[in-house]
Amino acid sequence: MNQFQYVRPSKPKAAIDARAKDQNSQFIAGGTNLLDLMKRGVMNPERLIDISRLPLDKLERQNNTFRIGSMALNATVADDKQVLEKLPLLAQALNAGASAQLRNMATIGGNMLQRTRCPYFYDTALPCNKREPGSGCGALEGYNRMHAIFGFSDKCIAVHPSDMSVALVALDATVLVSGPKGDRRIPFAELHRLPGDMPQKDTTLETGELITAVEVPEGPFTKNVHYLKVRERASYAFALVSVAAALQLENNIIKDARLAMGGVAHKPWRLTEAEKSLVGKPATEATFQAAAAIAMQGAKAFKHNAYKLKLGPNAIVQALKNATNVA
Ligand SMILES: Cc1cc2nc3c(=O)[nH]c(=O)nc-3n(C[C@H](O)[C@H](O)[C@H](O)COP(=O)(O)OP(=O)(O)OC[C@H]3O[C@@H](n4cnc5c(N)ncnc54)[C@H](O)[C@@H]3O)c2cc1C
Ligand code: SF4
């Protein structure tokens, strides 16, 4: 690991100013992703701005909206009684991520900004446009078993690894950001970006912008929800494919629906057309199969991840069945 300077401001403005002044600096929150990347030489900040002492860890509920500070720990939010009651999909997604030890260190802001787990990105001996723009994409013609089936480009086919973010995009969350130019609100679906010609840029954040909180509306999705994560082993592992499913039912007719997938694109992948197809229909396996077929339209596999074309719709159907107790 390279030598680096370290500062630990106590106010958000001081953190933002420090980051904006120094292009070679990085915020560090729980450090569970950034330190790994530094040890491997993938990220080499010359200065770490430790934001762990900023007063941004509150979880508040007002006007049917949860406001969760970016420094709240994954474990704290997942175990919060009100989150369990009103946002069970978020609690399930958080608990599906990483291990108990990691969830006790990982923060809400850090979780959404964790970087891809593409093995070529992690190995500095291999080409990777995300790590080193213009060096090529090792995964495109290489071992691409974990990679995207939606929204990729010929520059990058990586997927976003956060479980929590799949639930947040389904729940129409909003990200609150403070930066050198002031404050702004970003709809969660617009926080992460597709790779296009600039895979090195994971999000729409500008340099120096600090995520201060995420707001999640309560909505009607308290009962019929399920976060399904398909992974290679029962203990901690990243998703091959995951599905966040939430339905509002009245007499078994679907009044409102939310669906999103993880492990399939460079960003959490909201399935808007499939959601529309569910509304007004009875909660049956046939309805879920039809929605899954719509969800998969446009999916395209690479040499080693064709299994996702089959696993994806099966996971959607299973998540919807689990959410509704349809046998
Ligand atoms: C073995 C292992 C298994 C894992 N399995 C899973 C899994 O199954 N599912 C899953 O979702 N995750 C998984 N993770 C990832 C883990 O959840 C993330 O490492 C963690 O959430 C990152 O949070 P952090 O606070 O430690 O972030 P850090 O490592 O401190 O930061 C990550 C990035 O976010 C930036 N950042 C952090 N906070 C802010 C902020 N408020 N504003 C602006 N920028 C910020 C940092 O600059 C850095 O670039 C796993 C990690 C490990 C090591
Ligand atoms: S898929 Fe993206 S992250 Fe992986 S090697 Fe290609 S450019 Fe790098």
Short mmCIF file of C-alpha atoms and ligand atoms in Angstrom, two decimals:
data_model
loop_
_atom_site.label_atom_id
_atom_site.label_comp_id
_atom_site.label_asym_id
_atom_site.label_seq_id
_atom_site.Cartn_x
_atom_site.Cartn_y
_atom_site.Cartn_z
CA MET A 1 0.00 0.00 0.00
CA ASN A 2 1.24 3.53 -0.81
CA GLN A 3 1.85 6.05 1.92
CA PHE A 4 -1.06 8.43 2.43
CA GLN A 5 -2.05 11.38 4.59
CA TYR A 6 -4.99 11.09 6.92
CA VAL A 7 -7.44 13.70 8.21
CA ARG A 8 -10.57 13.27 10.28
CA PRO A 9 -12.83 16.33 10.08
CA SER A 10 -15.77 16.70 12.43
CA LYS A 11 -18.03 18.77 10.17
CA PRO A 12 -19.39 17.85 6.71
CA LYS A 13 -18.29 21.19 5.23
CA ALA A 14 -14.69 20.62 6.32
CA ALA A 15 -14.77 17.14 4.73
CA ILE A 16 -16.20 18.50 1.47
CA ASP A 17 -13.66 21.34 1.35
CA ALA A 18 -10.78 18.93 1.98
CA ARG A 19 -11.95 16.58 -0.78
CA ALA A 20 -12.68 19.38 -3.28
CA LYS A 21 -9.21 20.89 -2.74
CA ASP A 22 -7.39 17.64 -3.37
CA GLN A 23 -8.14 15.52 -6.45
CA ASN A 24 -6.00 12.70 -5.05
CA SER A 25 -8.04 12.33 -1.87
CA GLN A 26 -10.90 9.96 -1.01
CA PHE A 27 -13.54 9.86 1.67
CA ILE A 28 -13.28 6.79 3.85
CA ALA A 29 -16.30 5.59 5.86
CA GLY A 30 -16.23 1.99 7.21
CA GLY A 31 -13.24 1.27 4.98
CA THR A 32 -14.41 -2.27 4.18
CA ASN A 33 -14.14 -1.72 0.43
CA LEU A 34 -11.70 1.16 0.05
CA LEU A 35 -8.95 -0.39 2.19
CA ASP A 36 -9.16 -3.64 0.21
CA LEU A 37 -8.72 -1.69 -3.01
CA MET A 38 -5.79 0.28 -1.59
CA LYS A 39 -4.03 -2.87 -0.38
CA ARG A 40 -4.27 -4.30 -3.88
CA GLY A 41 -3.08 -1.06 -5.50
CA VAL A 42 -6.36 -0.59 -7.40
CA MET A 43 -7.04 2.75 -5.74
CA ASN A 44 -4.12 4.89 -4.56
CA PRO A 45 -5.42 8.01 -2.81
CA GLU A 46 -2.70 10.24 -1.40
CA ARG A 47 -5.02 11.50 1.30
CA LEU A 48 -7.84 9.84 3.21
CA ILE A 49 -10.62 12.00 4.60
CA ASP A 50 -12.14 9.93 7.37
CA ILE A 51 -15.84 10.80 7.56
CA SER A 52 -16.66 8.34 10.34
CA ARG A 53 -16.93 11.10 12.98
CA LEU A 54 -19.36 13.26 10.99
CA PRO A 55 -22.77 13.56 12.65
CA LEU A 56 -24.53 11.74 9.81
CA ASP A 57 -25.63 8.49 11.42
CA LYS A 58 -29.19 9.35 12.46
CA LEU A 59 -32.25 7.40 11.39
CA GLU A 60 -35.34 9.60 11.49
CA ARG A 61 -38.94 9.15 10.39
CA GLN A 62 -41.04 12.14 9.39
CA ASN A 63 -44.09 12.61 7.14
CA ASN A 64 -44.08 8.95 6.12
CA THR A 65 -40.47 9.17 5.01
CA PHE A 66 -37.38 7.57 6.51
CA ARG A 67 -34.26 9.69 6.44
CA ILE A 68 -31.24 7.48 6.99
CA GLY A 69 -27.88 9.17 7.56
CA SER A 70 -25.13 8.01 5.24
CA MET A 71 -22.94 7.03 8.20
CA ALA A 72 -25.56 4.75 9.75
CA LEU A 73 -24.24 1.21 9.85
CA ASN A 74 -25.80 -1.48 7.66
CA ALA A 75 -26.45 -3.62 10.76
CA THR A 76 -28.12 -0.78 12.68
CA VAL A 77 -30.53 -0.01 9.85
CA ALA A 78 -31.29 -3.68 9.13
CA ASP A 79 -32.15 -4.31 12.79
CA ASP A 80 -34.12 -1.13 13.41
CA LYS A 81 -37.66 -1.96 14.55
CA GLN A 82 -39.33 0.71 12.43
CA VAL A 83 -37.35 -0.28 9.34
CA LEU A 84 -38.34 -3.91 9.90
CA GLU A 85 -41.97 -2.89 10.17
CA LYS A 86 -42.26 -0.23 7.46
CA LEU A 87 -39.40 -1.03 5.07
CA PRO A 88 -39.00 -4.81 5.38
CA LEU A 89 -37.63 -5.09 1.83
CA LEU A 90 -34.72 -2.82 2.76
CA ALA A 91 -34.02 -4.80 5.94
CA GLN A 92 -34.02 -8.08 3.98
CA ALA A 93 -31.65 -6.71 1.32
CA LEU A 94 -29.25 -5.34 3.93
CA ASN A 95 -29.22 -8.64 5.80
CA ALA A 96 -28.50 -10.49 2.55
CA GLY A 97 -25.30 -8.46 2.08
CA ALA A 98 -21.84 -9.46 3.30
CA SER A 99 -21.36 -10.98 6.78
CA ALA A 100 -22.50 -9.86 10.24
CA GLN A 101 -19.00 -8.51 10.98
CA LEU A 102 -18.92 -6.51 7.75
CA ARG A 103 -22.43 -5.15 8.28
CA ASN A 104 -21.23 -3.83 11.63
CA MET A 105 -18.54 -1.73 9.89
CA ALA A 106 -20.16 -0.95 6.52
CA THR A 107 -22.08 2.29 6.20
CA ILE A 108 -25.13 3.12 4.10
CA GLY A 109 -23.19 5.65 1.95
CA GLY A 110 -20.22 3.31 1.52
CA ASN A 111 -22.45 0.40 0.56
CA MET A 112 -24.01 2.25 -2.35
CA LEU A 113 -20.59 3.51 -3.51
CA GLN A 114 -18.70 0.23 -3.22
CA ARG A 115 -16.95 -0.63 -6.44
CA THR A 116 -17.51 -3.54 -8.81
CA ARG A 117 -16.27 -7.00 -7.89
CA CYS A 118 -15.10 -7.77 -11.44
CA PRO A 119 -11.89 -9.84 -10.91
CA TYR A 120 -10.11 -7.99 -13.73
CA PHE A 121 -10.73 -4.70 -11.91
CA TYR A 122 -9.12 -6.13 -8.76
CA ASP A 123 -6.03 -7.54 -10.51
CA THR A 124 -3.64 -4.74 -11.54
CA ALA A 125 -1.79 -7.11 -13.89
CA LEU A 126 -4.88 -7.44 -16.13
CA PRO A 127 -6.48 -4.92 -18.50
CA CYS A 128 -9.49 -3.03 -17.18
CA ASN A 129 -11.02 0.18 -18.57
CA LYS A 130 -12.64 0.94 -15.23
CA ARG A 131 -9.34 0.84 -13.32
CA GLU A 132 -7.17 2.23 -16.13
CA PRO A 133 -9.17 3.92 -18.92
CA GLY A 134 -8.09 2.77 -22.39
CA SER A 135 -6.34 -0.41 -21.22
CA GLY A 136 -9.13 -2.66 -22.50
CA CYS A 137 -11.72 -4.87 -20.89
CA GLY A 138 -10.33 -8.24 -19.80
CA ALA A 139 -13.77 -9.62 -19.04
CA LEU A 140 -15.26 -9.01 -22.50
CA GLU A 141 -13.39 -11.95 -24.06
CA GLY A 142 -12.27 -13.44 -20.74
CA TYR A 143 -13.99 -15.20 -17.89
CA ASN A 144 -17.28 -13.34 -17.63
CA ARG A 145 -19.40 -15.62 -15.52
CA MET A 146 -20.43 -12.92 -13.00
CA HIS A 147 -21.02 -10.17 -15.56
CA ALA A 148 -23.89 -8.08 -16.93
CA ILE A 149 -26.74 -9.09 -19.20
CA PHE A 150 -28.31 -5.61 -19.38
CA GLY A 151 -26.98 -2.12 -20.08
CA PHE A 152 -23.33 -3.01 -20.74
CA SER A 153 -21.07 -1.41 -23.34
CA ASP A 154 -18.09 -2.67 -25.36
CA LYS A 155 -15.92 -0.84 -22.80
CA CYS A 156 -17.24 -2.56 -19.65
CA ILE A 157 -19.59 -5.41 -18.75
CA ALA A 158 -19.25 -5.26 -14.97
CA VAL A 159 -22.15 -5.41 -12.50
CA HIS A 160 -22.83 -3.32 -9.43
CA PRO A 161 -22.48 -5.47 -6.29
CA SER A 162 -24.67 -3.78 -3.63
CA ASP A 163 -27.71 -5.71 -2.36
CA MET A 164 -29.09 -2.72 -0.45
CA SER A 165 -29.13 -0.60 -3.61
CA VAL A 166 -31.49 -3.06 -5.36
CA ALA A 167 -34.07 -2.52 -2.61
CA LEU A 168 -33.49 1.25 -2.58
CA VAL A 169 -34.11 1.61 -6.32
CA ALA A 170 -37.30 -0.46 -6.02
CA LEU A 171 -38.49 1.70 -3.12
CA ASP A 172 -37.96 4.98 -5.04
CA ALA A 173 -35.37 6.30 -2.60
CA THR A 174 -33.66 9.67 -2.99
CA VAL A 175 -30.00 10.34 -2.25
CA LEU A 176 -29.11 13.59 -0.44
CA VAL A 177 -25.78 15.06 -1.37
CA SER A 178 -23.71 18.06 -0.26
CA GLY A 179 -20.85 19.33 -2.36
CA PRO A 180 -18.69 22.33 -3.19
CA LYS A 181 -21.60 23.79 -5.22
CA GLY A 182 -24.23 23.20 -2.51
CA ASP A 183 -26.84 20.55 -1.78
CA ARG A 184 -28.83 18.43 -4.22
CA ARG A 185 -31.18 15.48 -4.28
CA ILE A 186 -30.66 12.58 -6.68
CA PRO A 187 -33.38 10.00 -7.41
CA PHE A 188 -31.78 6.67 -6.50
CA ALA A 189 -32.25 5.35 -10.04
CA GLU A 190 -29.99 8.18 -11.25
CA LEU A 191 -27.15 7.72 -8.75
CA HIS A 192 -25.39 4.87 -10.57
CA ARG A 193 -24.67 5.08 -14.29
CA LEU A 194 -24.24 2.70 -17.17
CA PRO A 195 -20.64 2.27 -18.36
CA GLY A 196 -20.92 3.70 -21.90
CA ASP A 197 -17.56 5.15 -22.94
CA MET A 198 -16.61 6.09 -19.37
CA PRO A 199 -16.71 2.96 -17.22
CA GLN A 200 -14.26 4.56 -14.79
CA LYS A 201 -17.16 6.69 -13.56
CA ASP A 202 -19.54 4.58 -11.46
CA THR A 203 -21.98 7.31 -10.42
CA THR A 204 -23.32 10.73 -11.30
CA LEU A 205 -21.65 12.27 -8.23
CA GLU A 206 -19.25 15.13 -8.84
CA THR A 207 -15.82 15.41 -7.22
CA GLY A 208 -16.14 16.45 -3.60
CA GLU A 209 -19.79 15.50 -3.26
CA LEU A 210 -20.57 13.80 0.02
CA ILE A 211 -23.65 11.61 0.44
CA THR A 212 -25.28 12.84 3.64
CA ALA A 213 -28.43 10.71 3.75
CA VAL A 214 -30.91 8.62 1.83
CA GLU A 215 -34.65 9.22 2.01
CA VAL A 216 -37.05 6.32 1.58
CA PRO A 217 -40.83 6.84 1.36
CA GLU A 218 -42.82 4.34 3.43
CA GLY A 219 -45.27 3.34 0.69
CA PRO A 220 -47.71 0.44 0.89
CA PHE A 221 -45.05 -2.30 0.69
CA THR A 222 -45.04 -3.61 4.24
CA LYS A 223 -46.39 -7.13 3.84
CA ASN A 224 -45.90 -8.74 0.45
CA VAL A 225 -42.19 -8.25 -0.09
CA HIS A 226 -39.19 -10.48 -0.73
CA TYR A 227 -35.49 -9.99 -1.45
CA LEU A 228 -34.20 -13.10 -3.18
CA LYS A 229 -30.45 -13.48 -3.55
CA VAL A 230 -29.01 -16.35 -5.56
CA ARG A 231 -25.37 -16.91 -4.67
CA GLU A 232 -22.78 -19.63 -4.87
CA ARG A 233 -22.77 -20.49 -1.18
CA ALA A 234 -25.01 -19.87 1.80
CA SER A 235 -22.45 -17.83 3.78
CA TYR A 236 -21.38 -14.46 2.48
CA ALA A 237 -21.02 -14.17 -1.29
CA PHE A 238 -22.02 -11.60 -3.87
CA ALA A 239 -25.22 -12.18 -5.84
CA LEU A 240 -25.18 -14.05 -9.12
CA VAL A 241 -28.65 -12.61 -9.55
CA SER A 242 -30.91 -10.96 -6.99
CA VAL A 243 -34.50 -9.71 -7.06
CA ALA A 244 -36.29 -7.16 -4.91
CA ALA A 245 -40.03 -7.74 -5.16
CA ALA A 246 -42.79 -5.77 -3.44
CA LEU A 247 -46.52 -5.95 -4.09
CA GLN A 248 -49.60 -4.24 -2.73
CA LEU A 249 -52.51 -6.69 -2.84
CA GLU A 250 -56.23 -6.27 -2.41
CA ASN A 251 -58.28 -9.47 -2.51
CA ASN A 252 -55.34 -11.10 -4.29
CA ILE A 253 -55.39 -8.46 -7.07
CA ILE A 254 -52.12 -6.54 -7.51
CA LYS A 255 -52.71 -2.82 -6.88
CA ASP A 256 -49.09 -1.72 -7.06
CA ALA A 257 -45.80 -3.47 -7.79
CA ARG A 258 -42.06 -2.87 -7.48
CA LEU A 259 -39.39 -5.04 -9.03
CA ALA A 260 -35.64 -4.61 -9.39
CA MET A 261 -32.70 -6.89 -10.06
CA GLY A 262 -29.11 -7.03 -8.88
CA GLY A 263 -26.13 -8.82 -10.42
CA VAL A 264 -27.32 -8.11 -13.95
CA ALA A 265 -26.15 -4.58 -14.82
CA HIS A 266 -23.68 -1.80 -14.00
CA LYS A 267 -26.40 -0.34 -11.78
CA PRO A 268 -29.33 -1.68 -9.76
CA TRP A 269 -31.78 -2.61 -12.51
CA ARG A 270 -35.38 -1.45 -12.09
CA LEU A 271 -37.95 -3.47 -14.05
CA THR A 272 -40.57 -0.81 -14.78
CA GLU A 273 -42.34 -2.54 -17.68
CA ALA A 274 -42.65 -5.77 -15.73
CA GLU A 275 -44.07 -3.81 -12.78
CA LYS A 276 -46.73 -2.25 -15.04
CA SER A 277 -47.66 -5.67 -16.38
CA LEU A 278 -48.40 -6.92 -12.85
CA VAL A 279 -50.85 -4.17 -11.87
CA GLY A 280 -54.53 -5.18 -12.02
CA LYS A 281 -53.72 -8.88 -12.35
CA PRO A 282 -54.31 -11.68 -9.84
CA ALA A 283 -51.25 -12.78 -7.85
CA THR A 284 -50.74 -16.12 -9.59
CA GLU A 285 -47.77 -17.96 -11.02
CA ALA A 286 -49.03 -17.27 -14.57
CA THR A 287 -49.03 -13.52 -13.88
CA PHE A 288 -45.51 -13.73 -12.44
CA GLN A 289 -44.22 -15.79 -15.40
CA ALA A 290 -45.57 -13.20 -17.84
CA ALA A 291 -43.91 -10.36 -15.89
CA ALA A 292 -40.61 -12.25 -15.78
CA ALA A 293 -40.69 -12.70 -19.57
CA ILE A 294 -41.19 -8.94 -20.00
CA ALA A 295 -38.40 -8.22 -17.51
CA MET A 296 -35.90 -10.26 -19.52
CA GLN A 297 -36.59 -8.58 -22.86
CA GLY A 298 -33.33 -7.20 -24.27
CA ALA A 299 -31.10 -9.32 -22.04
CA LYS A 300 -27.93 -10.56 -23.75
CA ALA A 301 -25.37 -13.02 -22.42
CA PHE A 302 -21.62 -13.45 -22.89
CA LYS A 303 -19.66 -16.68 -23.16
CA HIS A 304 -19.88 -17.74 -19.51
CA ASN A 305 -23.00 -16.09 -18.13
CA ALA A 306 -25.80 -17.47 -20.34
CA TYR A 307 -27.13 -19.18 -17.21
CA LYS A 308 -28.34 -15.74 -16.07
CA LEU A 309 -30.87 -15.67 -18.93
CA LYS A 310 -32.60 -18.61 -17.28
CA LEU A 311 -31.77 -17.88 -13.65
CA GLY A 312 -33.05 -14.28 -13.98
CA PRO A 313 -36.71 -15.05 -14.84
CA ASN A 314 -36.80 -18.01 -12.46
CA ALA A 315 -35.55 -15.75 -9.64
CA ILE A 316 -38.19 -13.11 -10.46
CA VAL A 317 -41.00 -15.68 -10.34
CA GLN A 318 -39.67 -17.18 -7.11
CA ALA A 319 -39.28 -13.76 -5.44
CA LEU A 320 -42.88 -12.86 -6.36
CA LYS A 321 -44.13 -16.23 -5.13
CA ASN A 322 -42.26 -15.82 -1.85
CA ALA A 323 -43.67 -12.30 -1.47
CA THR A 324 -47.24 -13.54 -1.89
CA ASN A 325 -47.05 -17.08 -0.51
CA VAL A 326 -48.19 -18.46 -3.87
CA ALA A 327 -47.19 -22.12 -3.82
C1 LIG B 1 -15.82 -10.25 1.99
C2 LIG B 1 -16.85 -9.21 1.61
C3 LIG B 1 -18.12 -9.64 1.22
C4 LIG B 1 -19.08 -8.71 0.88
N1 LIG B 1 -20.32 -9.12 0.47
C5 LIG B 1 -21.26 -8.20 0.12
C6 LIG B 1 -22.55 -8.58 -0.34
O1 LIG B 1 -22.87 -9.76 -0.43
N2 LIG B 1 -23.44 -7.61 -0.66
C7 LIG B 1 -23.13 -6.29 -0.56
O2 LIG B 1 -23.98 -5.44 -0.86
N3 LIG B 1 -21.90 -5.90 -0.17
C8 LIG B 1 -20.99 -6.81 0.17
N4 LIG B 1 -19.75 -6.41 0.57
C9 LIG B 1 -19.40 -5.00 0.44
C10 LIG B 1 -19.63 -4.21 1.69
O3 LIG B 1 -21.01 -4.14 1.91
C11 LIG B 1 -19.04 -2.86 1.39
O4 LIG B 1 -17.63 -2.98 1.48
C12 LIG B 1 -19.49 -1.79 2.37
O5 LIG B 1 -20.89 -1.64 2.32
C13 LIG B 1 -18.83 -0.47 2.06
O6 LIG B 1 -19.14 0.43 3.09
P1 LIG B 1 -17.99 1.20 3.86
O7 LIG B 1 -18.65 2.17 4.78
O8 LIG B 1 -17.01 0.27 4.48
O9 LIG B 1 -17.34 1.97 2.63
P2 LIG B 1 -15.79 2.44 2.32
O10 LIG B 1 -15.00 1.25 2.02
O11 LIG B 1 -15.36 3.30 3.48
O12 LIG B 1 -16.06 3.36 1.11
C14 LIG B 1 -16.47 2.83 -0.14
C15 LIG B 1 -16.48 3.97 -1.16
O13 LIG B 1 -17.51 4.89 -0.88
C16 LIG B 1 -17.01 6.22 -0.72
N5 LIG B 1 -17.86 6.79 0.34
C17 LIG B 1 -18.18 6.19 1.51
N6 LIG B 1 -19.09 6.93 2.16
C18 LIG B 1 -19.33 8.03 1.40
C19 LIG B 1 -20.19 9.16 1.53
N7 LIG B 1 -21.01 9.32 2.58
N8 LIG B 1 -20.20 10.09 0.55
C20 LIG B 1 -19.40 9.95 -0.54
N9 LIG B 1 -18.55 8.90 -0.72
C21 LIG B 1 -18.54 7.96 0.25
C22 LIG B 1 -15.56 6.06 -0.35
O14 LIG B 1 -14.81 7.18 -0.76
C23 LIG B 1 -15.19 4.80 -1.14
O15 LIG B 1 -14.87 5.15 -2.47
C24 LIG B 1 -18.77 -7.31 0.93
C25 LIG B 1 -17.49 -6.90 1.34
C26 LIG B 1 -16.53 -7.83 1.67
C27 LIG B 1 -15.18 -7.35 2.08
S1 SF4 B 2 -15.94 -5.53 -17.07
FE1 SF4 B 2 -15.45 -3.43 -16.49
S2 SF4 B 2 -14.49 -3.70 -14.52
FE2 SF4 B 2 -14.38 -5.69 -15.54
S3 SF4 B 2 -12.47 -5.73 -16.78
FE3 SF4 B 2 -14.03 -4.95 -18.09
S4 SF4 B 2 -13.79 -2.73 -17.83
FE4 SF4 B 2 -12.85 -3.65 -16.06
#
